C-alpha positions as a printed NumPy array, in Angstrom:
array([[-25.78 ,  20.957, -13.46 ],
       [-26.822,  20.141, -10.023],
       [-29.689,  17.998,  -9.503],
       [-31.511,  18.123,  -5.963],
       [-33.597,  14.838,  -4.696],
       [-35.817,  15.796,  -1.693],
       [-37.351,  12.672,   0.116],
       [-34.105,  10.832,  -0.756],
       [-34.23 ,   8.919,   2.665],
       [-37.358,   6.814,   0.847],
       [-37.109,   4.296,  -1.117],
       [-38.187,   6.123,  -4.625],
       [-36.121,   8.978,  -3.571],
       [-32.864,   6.71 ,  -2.896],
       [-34.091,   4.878,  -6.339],
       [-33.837,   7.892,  -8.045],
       [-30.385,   8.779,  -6.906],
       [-29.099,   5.329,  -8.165],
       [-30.136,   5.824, -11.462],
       [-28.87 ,   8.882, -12.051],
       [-25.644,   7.533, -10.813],
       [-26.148,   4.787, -13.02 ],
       [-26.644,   6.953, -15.958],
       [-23.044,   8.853, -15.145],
       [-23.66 ,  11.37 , -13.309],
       [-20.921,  12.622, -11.399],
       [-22.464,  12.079,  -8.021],
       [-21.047,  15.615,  -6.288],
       [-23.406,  17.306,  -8.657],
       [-26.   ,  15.293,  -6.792],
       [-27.942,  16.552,  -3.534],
       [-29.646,  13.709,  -1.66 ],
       [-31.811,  15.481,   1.035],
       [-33.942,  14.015,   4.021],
       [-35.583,  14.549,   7.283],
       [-32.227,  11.976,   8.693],
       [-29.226,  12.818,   7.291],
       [-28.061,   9.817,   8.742],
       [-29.936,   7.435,   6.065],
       [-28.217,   8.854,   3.044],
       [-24.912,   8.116,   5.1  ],
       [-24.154,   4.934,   2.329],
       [-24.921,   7.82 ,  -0.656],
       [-22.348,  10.544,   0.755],
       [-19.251,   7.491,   1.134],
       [-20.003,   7.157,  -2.408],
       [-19.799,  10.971,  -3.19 ],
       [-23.394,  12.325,  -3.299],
       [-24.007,  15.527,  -1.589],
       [-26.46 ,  15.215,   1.049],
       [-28.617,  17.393,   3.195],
       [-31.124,  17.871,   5.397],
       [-34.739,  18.609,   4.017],
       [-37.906,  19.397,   5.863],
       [-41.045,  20.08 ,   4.171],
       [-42.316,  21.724,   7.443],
       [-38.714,  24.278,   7.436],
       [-38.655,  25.926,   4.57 ],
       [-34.987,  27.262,   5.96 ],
       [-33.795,  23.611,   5.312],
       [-35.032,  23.815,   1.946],
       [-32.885,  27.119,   1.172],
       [-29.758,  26.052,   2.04 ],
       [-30.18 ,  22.268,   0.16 ],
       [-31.061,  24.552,  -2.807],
       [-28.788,  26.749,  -3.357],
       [-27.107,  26.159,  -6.914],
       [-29.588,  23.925,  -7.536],
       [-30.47 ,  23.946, -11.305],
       [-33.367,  20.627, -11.293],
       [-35.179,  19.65 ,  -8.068],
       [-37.017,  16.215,  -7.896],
       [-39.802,  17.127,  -5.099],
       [-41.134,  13.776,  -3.851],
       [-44.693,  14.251,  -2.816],
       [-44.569,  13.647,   1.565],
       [-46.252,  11.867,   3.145],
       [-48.374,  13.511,   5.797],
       [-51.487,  13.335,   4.195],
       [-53.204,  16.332,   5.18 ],
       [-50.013,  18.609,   5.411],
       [-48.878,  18.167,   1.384],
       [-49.885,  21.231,   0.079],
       [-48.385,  23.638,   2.347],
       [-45.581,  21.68 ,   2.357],
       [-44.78 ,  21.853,  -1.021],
       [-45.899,  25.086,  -1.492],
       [-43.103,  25.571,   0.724],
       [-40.632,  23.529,  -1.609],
       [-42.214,  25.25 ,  -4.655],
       [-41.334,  28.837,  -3.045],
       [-37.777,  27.572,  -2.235],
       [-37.554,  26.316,  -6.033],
       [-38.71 ,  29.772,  -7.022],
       [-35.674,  31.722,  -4.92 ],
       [-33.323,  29.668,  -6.959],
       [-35.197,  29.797, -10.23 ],
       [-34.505,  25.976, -10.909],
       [-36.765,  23.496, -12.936],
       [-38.919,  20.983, -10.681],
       [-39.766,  17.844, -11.405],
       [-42.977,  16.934,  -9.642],
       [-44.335,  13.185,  -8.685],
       [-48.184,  13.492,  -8.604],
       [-50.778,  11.516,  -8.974],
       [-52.846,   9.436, -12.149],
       [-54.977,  12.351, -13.645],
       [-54.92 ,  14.26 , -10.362],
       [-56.907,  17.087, -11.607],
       [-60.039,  15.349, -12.229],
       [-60.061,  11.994, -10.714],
       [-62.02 ,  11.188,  -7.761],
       [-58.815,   9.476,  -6.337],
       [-58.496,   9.446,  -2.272],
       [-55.622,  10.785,  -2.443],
       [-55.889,  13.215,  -5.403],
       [-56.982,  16.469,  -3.816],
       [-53.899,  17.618,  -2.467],
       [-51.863,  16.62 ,  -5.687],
       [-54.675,  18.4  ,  -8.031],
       [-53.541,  21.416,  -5.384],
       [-49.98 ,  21.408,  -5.539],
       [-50.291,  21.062,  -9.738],
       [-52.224,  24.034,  -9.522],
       [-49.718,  25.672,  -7.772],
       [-47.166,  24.785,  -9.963],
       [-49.127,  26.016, -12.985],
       [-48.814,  29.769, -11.339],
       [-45.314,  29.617, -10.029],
       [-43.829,  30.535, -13.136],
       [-41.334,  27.725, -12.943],
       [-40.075,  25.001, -15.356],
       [-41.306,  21.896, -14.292],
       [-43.176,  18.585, -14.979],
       [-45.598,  16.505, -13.514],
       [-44.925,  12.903, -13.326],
       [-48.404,  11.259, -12.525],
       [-46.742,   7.93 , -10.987],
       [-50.163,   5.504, -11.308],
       [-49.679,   2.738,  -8.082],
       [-46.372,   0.922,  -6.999],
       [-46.709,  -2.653,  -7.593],
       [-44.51 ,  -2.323,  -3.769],
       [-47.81 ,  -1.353,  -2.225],
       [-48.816,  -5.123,  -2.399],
       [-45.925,  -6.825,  -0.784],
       [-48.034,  -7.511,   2.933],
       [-50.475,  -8.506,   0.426],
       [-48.697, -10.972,  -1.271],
       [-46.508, -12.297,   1.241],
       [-49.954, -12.105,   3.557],
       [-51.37 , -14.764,   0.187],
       [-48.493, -16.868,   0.352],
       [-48.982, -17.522,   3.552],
       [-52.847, -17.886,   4.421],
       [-54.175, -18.581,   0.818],
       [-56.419, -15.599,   1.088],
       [-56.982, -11.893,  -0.614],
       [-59.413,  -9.914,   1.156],
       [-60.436,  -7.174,  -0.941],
       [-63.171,  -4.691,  -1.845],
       [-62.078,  -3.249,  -5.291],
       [-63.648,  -5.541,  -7.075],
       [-62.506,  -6.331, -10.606],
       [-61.068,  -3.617, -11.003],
       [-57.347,  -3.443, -12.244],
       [-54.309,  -1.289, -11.357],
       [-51.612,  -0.099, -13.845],
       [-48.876,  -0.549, -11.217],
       [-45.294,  -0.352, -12.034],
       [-42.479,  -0.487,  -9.673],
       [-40.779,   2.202,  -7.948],
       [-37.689,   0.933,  -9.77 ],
       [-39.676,   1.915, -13.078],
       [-40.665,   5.128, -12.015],
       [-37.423,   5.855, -10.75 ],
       [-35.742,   5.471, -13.97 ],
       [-38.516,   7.592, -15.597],
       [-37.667,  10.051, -12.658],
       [-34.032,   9.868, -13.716],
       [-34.636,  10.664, -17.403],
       [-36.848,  13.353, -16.901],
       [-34.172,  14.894, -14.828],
       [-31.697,  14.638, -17.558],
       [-33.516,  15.789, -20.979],
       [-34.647,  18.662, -22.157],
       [-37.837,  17.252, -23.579],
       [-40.429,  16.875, -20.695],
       [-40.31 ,  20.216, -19.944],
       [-43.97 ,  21.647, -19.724],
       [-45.691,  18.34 , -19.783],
       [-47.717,  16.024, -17.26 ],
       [-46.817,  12.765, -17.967],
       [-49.528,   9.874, -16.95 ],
       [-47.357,   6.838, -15.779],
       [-48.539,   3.319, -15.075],
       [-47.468,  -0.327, -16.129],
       [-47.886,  -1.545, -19.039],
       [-50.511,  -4.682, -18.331],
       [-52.798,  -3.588, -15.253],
       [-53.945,  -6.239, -13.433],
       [-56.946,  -7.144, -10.687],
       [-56.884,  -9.064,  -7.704],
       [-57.852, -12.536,  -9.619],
       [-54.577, -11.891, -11.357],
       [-52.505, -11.399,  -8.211],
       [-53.997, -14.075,  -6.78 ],
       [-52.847, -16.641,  -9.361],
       [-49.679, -15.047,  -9.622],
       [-48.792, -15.579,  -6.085],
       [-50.706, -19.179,  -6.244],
       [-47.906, -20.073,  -9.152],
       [-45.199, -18.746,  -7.136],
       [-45.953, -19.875,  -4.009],
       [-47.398, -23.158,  -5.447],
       [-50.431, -24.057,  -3.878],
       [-54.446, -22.314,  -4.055],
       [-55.308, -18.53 ,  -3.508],
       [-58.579, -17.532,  -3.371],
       [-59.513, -14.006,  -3.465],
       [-62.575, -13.044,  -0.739],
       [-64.71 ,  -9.743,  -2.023],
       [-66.711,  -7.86 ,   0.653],
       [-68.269,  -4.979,   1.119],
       [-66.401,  -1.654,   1.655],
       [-68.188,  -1.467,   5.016],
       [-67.566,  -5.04 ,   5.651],
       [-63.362,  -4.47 ,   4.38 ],
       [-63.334,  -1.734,   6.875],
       [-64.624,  -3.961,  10.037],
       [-62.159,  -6.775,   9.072],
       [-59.154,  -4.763,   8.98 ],
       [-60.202,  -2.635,  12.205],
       [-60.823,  -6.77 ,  13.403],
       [-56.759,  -6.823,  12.062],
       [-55.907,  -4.053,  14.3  ],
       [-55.73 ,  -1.125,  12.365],
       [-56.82 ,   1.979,  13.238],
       [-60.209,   3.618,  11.922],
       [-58.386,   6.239,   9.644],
       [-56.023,   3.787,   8.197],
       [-58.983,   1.261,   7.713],
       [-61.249,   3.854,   6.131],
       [-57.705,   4.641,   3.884],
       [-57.149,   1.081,   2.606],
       [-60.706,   0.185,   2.068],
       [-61.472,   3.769,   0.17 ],
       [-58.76 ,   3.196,  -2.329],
       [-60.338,  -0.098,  -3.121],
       [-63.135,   1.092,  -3.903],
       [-61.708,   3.419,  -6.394],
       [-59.755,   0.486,  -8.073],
       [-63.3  ,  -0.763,  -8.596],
       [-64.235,   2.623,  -9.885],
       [-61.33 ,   1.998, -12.19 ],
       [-59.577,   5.007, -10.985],
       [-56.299,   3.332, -11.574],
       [-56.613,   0.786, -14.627],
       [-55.351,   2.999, -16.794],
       [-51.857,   3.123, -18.769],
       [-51.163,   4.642, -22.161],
       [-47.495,   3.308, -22.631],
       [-46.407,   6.441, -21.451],
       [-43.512,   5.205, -18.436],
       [-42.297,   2.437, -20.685],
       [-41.601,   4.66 , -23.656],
       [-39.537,   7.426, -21.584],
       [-37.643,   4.581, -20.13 ],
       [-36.932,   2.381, -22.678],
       [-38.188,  -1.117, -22.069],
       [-41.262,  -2.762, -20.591],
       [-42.313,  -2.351, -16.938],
       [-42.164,  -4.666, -14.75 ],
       [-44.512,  -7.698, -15.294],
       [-46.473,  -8.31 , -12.327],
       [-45.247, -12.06 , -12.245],
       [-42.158, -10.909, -12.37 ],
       [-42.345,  -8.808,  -9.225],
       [-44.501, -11.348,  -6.974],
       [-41.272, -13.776,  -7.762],
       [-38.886, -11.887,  -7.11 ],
       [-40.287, -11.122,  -3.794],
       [-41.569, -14.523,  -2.757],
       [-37.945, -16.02 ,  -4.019],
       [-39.444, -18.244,  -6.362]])
């Protein structure tokens, strides 16, 4: 069987290919592909065929594809330019007549989410392709937060607009393995699977786990959306990636992403990744 990772040149992509490997895969059954061939140099010395993969050149996507019996497409990350780019990867799938494995997003067909339109749009393309595939609805990587936290271990300070709302992160190590089992069985086939951690958490709750780690106060400041976009324009960012940041907070504090059925940690066979856990591991402590 020959498995095909698109977006392998990110980290969940690369994640994914470890695990498999892990599991025992032989690794020249194995197609890493990326925009940079280059970054999956380290993954072809250790046997994994690699190749190059452009969402926007759908003849890329037909030569990486051919044999392939599972394809892992990584949602890109031009927001704006997803659908039609993995329409594309959906049409190359269909050429070949191999099962995809999709990563989407938490209840993507009815939530309100930022980012959810174009996901809701590429499931719905799925649904007519006439494919095998699944829908892995990855809830927020607890990775998102590392500025954040190292930003908190620093300055003593959150700034935030979601609220108390919580997020069911997990990290992308979790959802790789989840990625990796899917790809292996038999038994997803057909079904959207809604993956988050298994203890979501709000920004009181990161604050005092970076405060233990980091060993002094943290002290979360709420504001306004309108007043979260100002500061972080006042940070430098630009007015599309400040509108970005603040609009997902405020659909943490919709509670857009608090939710997690036990889903990911069932499929991979041990708890997620405790939040505490993470923020330690990244701070050294």
């Amino acid at each position: 069987m020959t498995i095909v990772i698109t977006g392998a040149t990110g980290h969940l992509g690369h994640q994914v290919v470890e695990q498999l490997l892990a599991r025992g895969v032989d690794p020249s059954t194995v197609v890493a592909g990326g925009r940079n061939e280059d970054a999956l140099a380290e993954l072809a010395e250790r046997g994994v065929r690699t190749a190059r993969i452009d969402y926007s050149d759908p003849s890329t996507l037909d030569d990486a594809f051919v044999g392939a019996d599972r394809i892992l497409l990584i949602s890109g990350n031009e927001v704006g330019k997803r659908s039609v780019q993995h329409k594309a990867v959906i049409d190359a799938a269909r050429r070949v007549d191999a099962t995809l494995v999709y990563t989407s997003a938490p209840k993507a067909s009815t939530s309100a989410l930022v980012l959810a339109p174009e996901h809701k749009a590429t499931e719905g393309l799925l649904e007519g392709s006439g494919l095998t595939y699944t829908v892995l609805r990855n809830n927020w990587y607890t990775e998102n937060y590392d500025d954040t936290i190292r930003q908190a271990a620093s300055t003593g300070t959150i700034l935030t607009s979601a609220g108390t709302g919580r997020v069911a992160s997990a990290t992308r190590r979790d959802f790789a393995e989840a990625a990796a089992v899917v790809l292996l069985s038999e038994d997803y086939a057909g079904e959207i699977l809604e993956l988050g951690g298994d203890e979501p958490w709000n920004v009181d709750e990161l604050a005092s786990a970076v405060a233990e780690v980091a060993g002094h106060e943290v002290t979360v400041d709420q504001v306004s959306t309108d007043e979260h976009v100002a500061a972080l324009q006042g940070f430098g960012l630009d007015d599309g990636t400040a509108g970005f940041v603040a609009a997902v907070d405020a659909n943490i504090a919709d509670g857009l992403l608090a939710e997690s059925d036990g889903t990911l940690s069932r499929i991979i066979g041990r708890p997620t990744t405790p939040l505490k856990q993470y923020v330690g591991e990244l701070l050294g402590g």
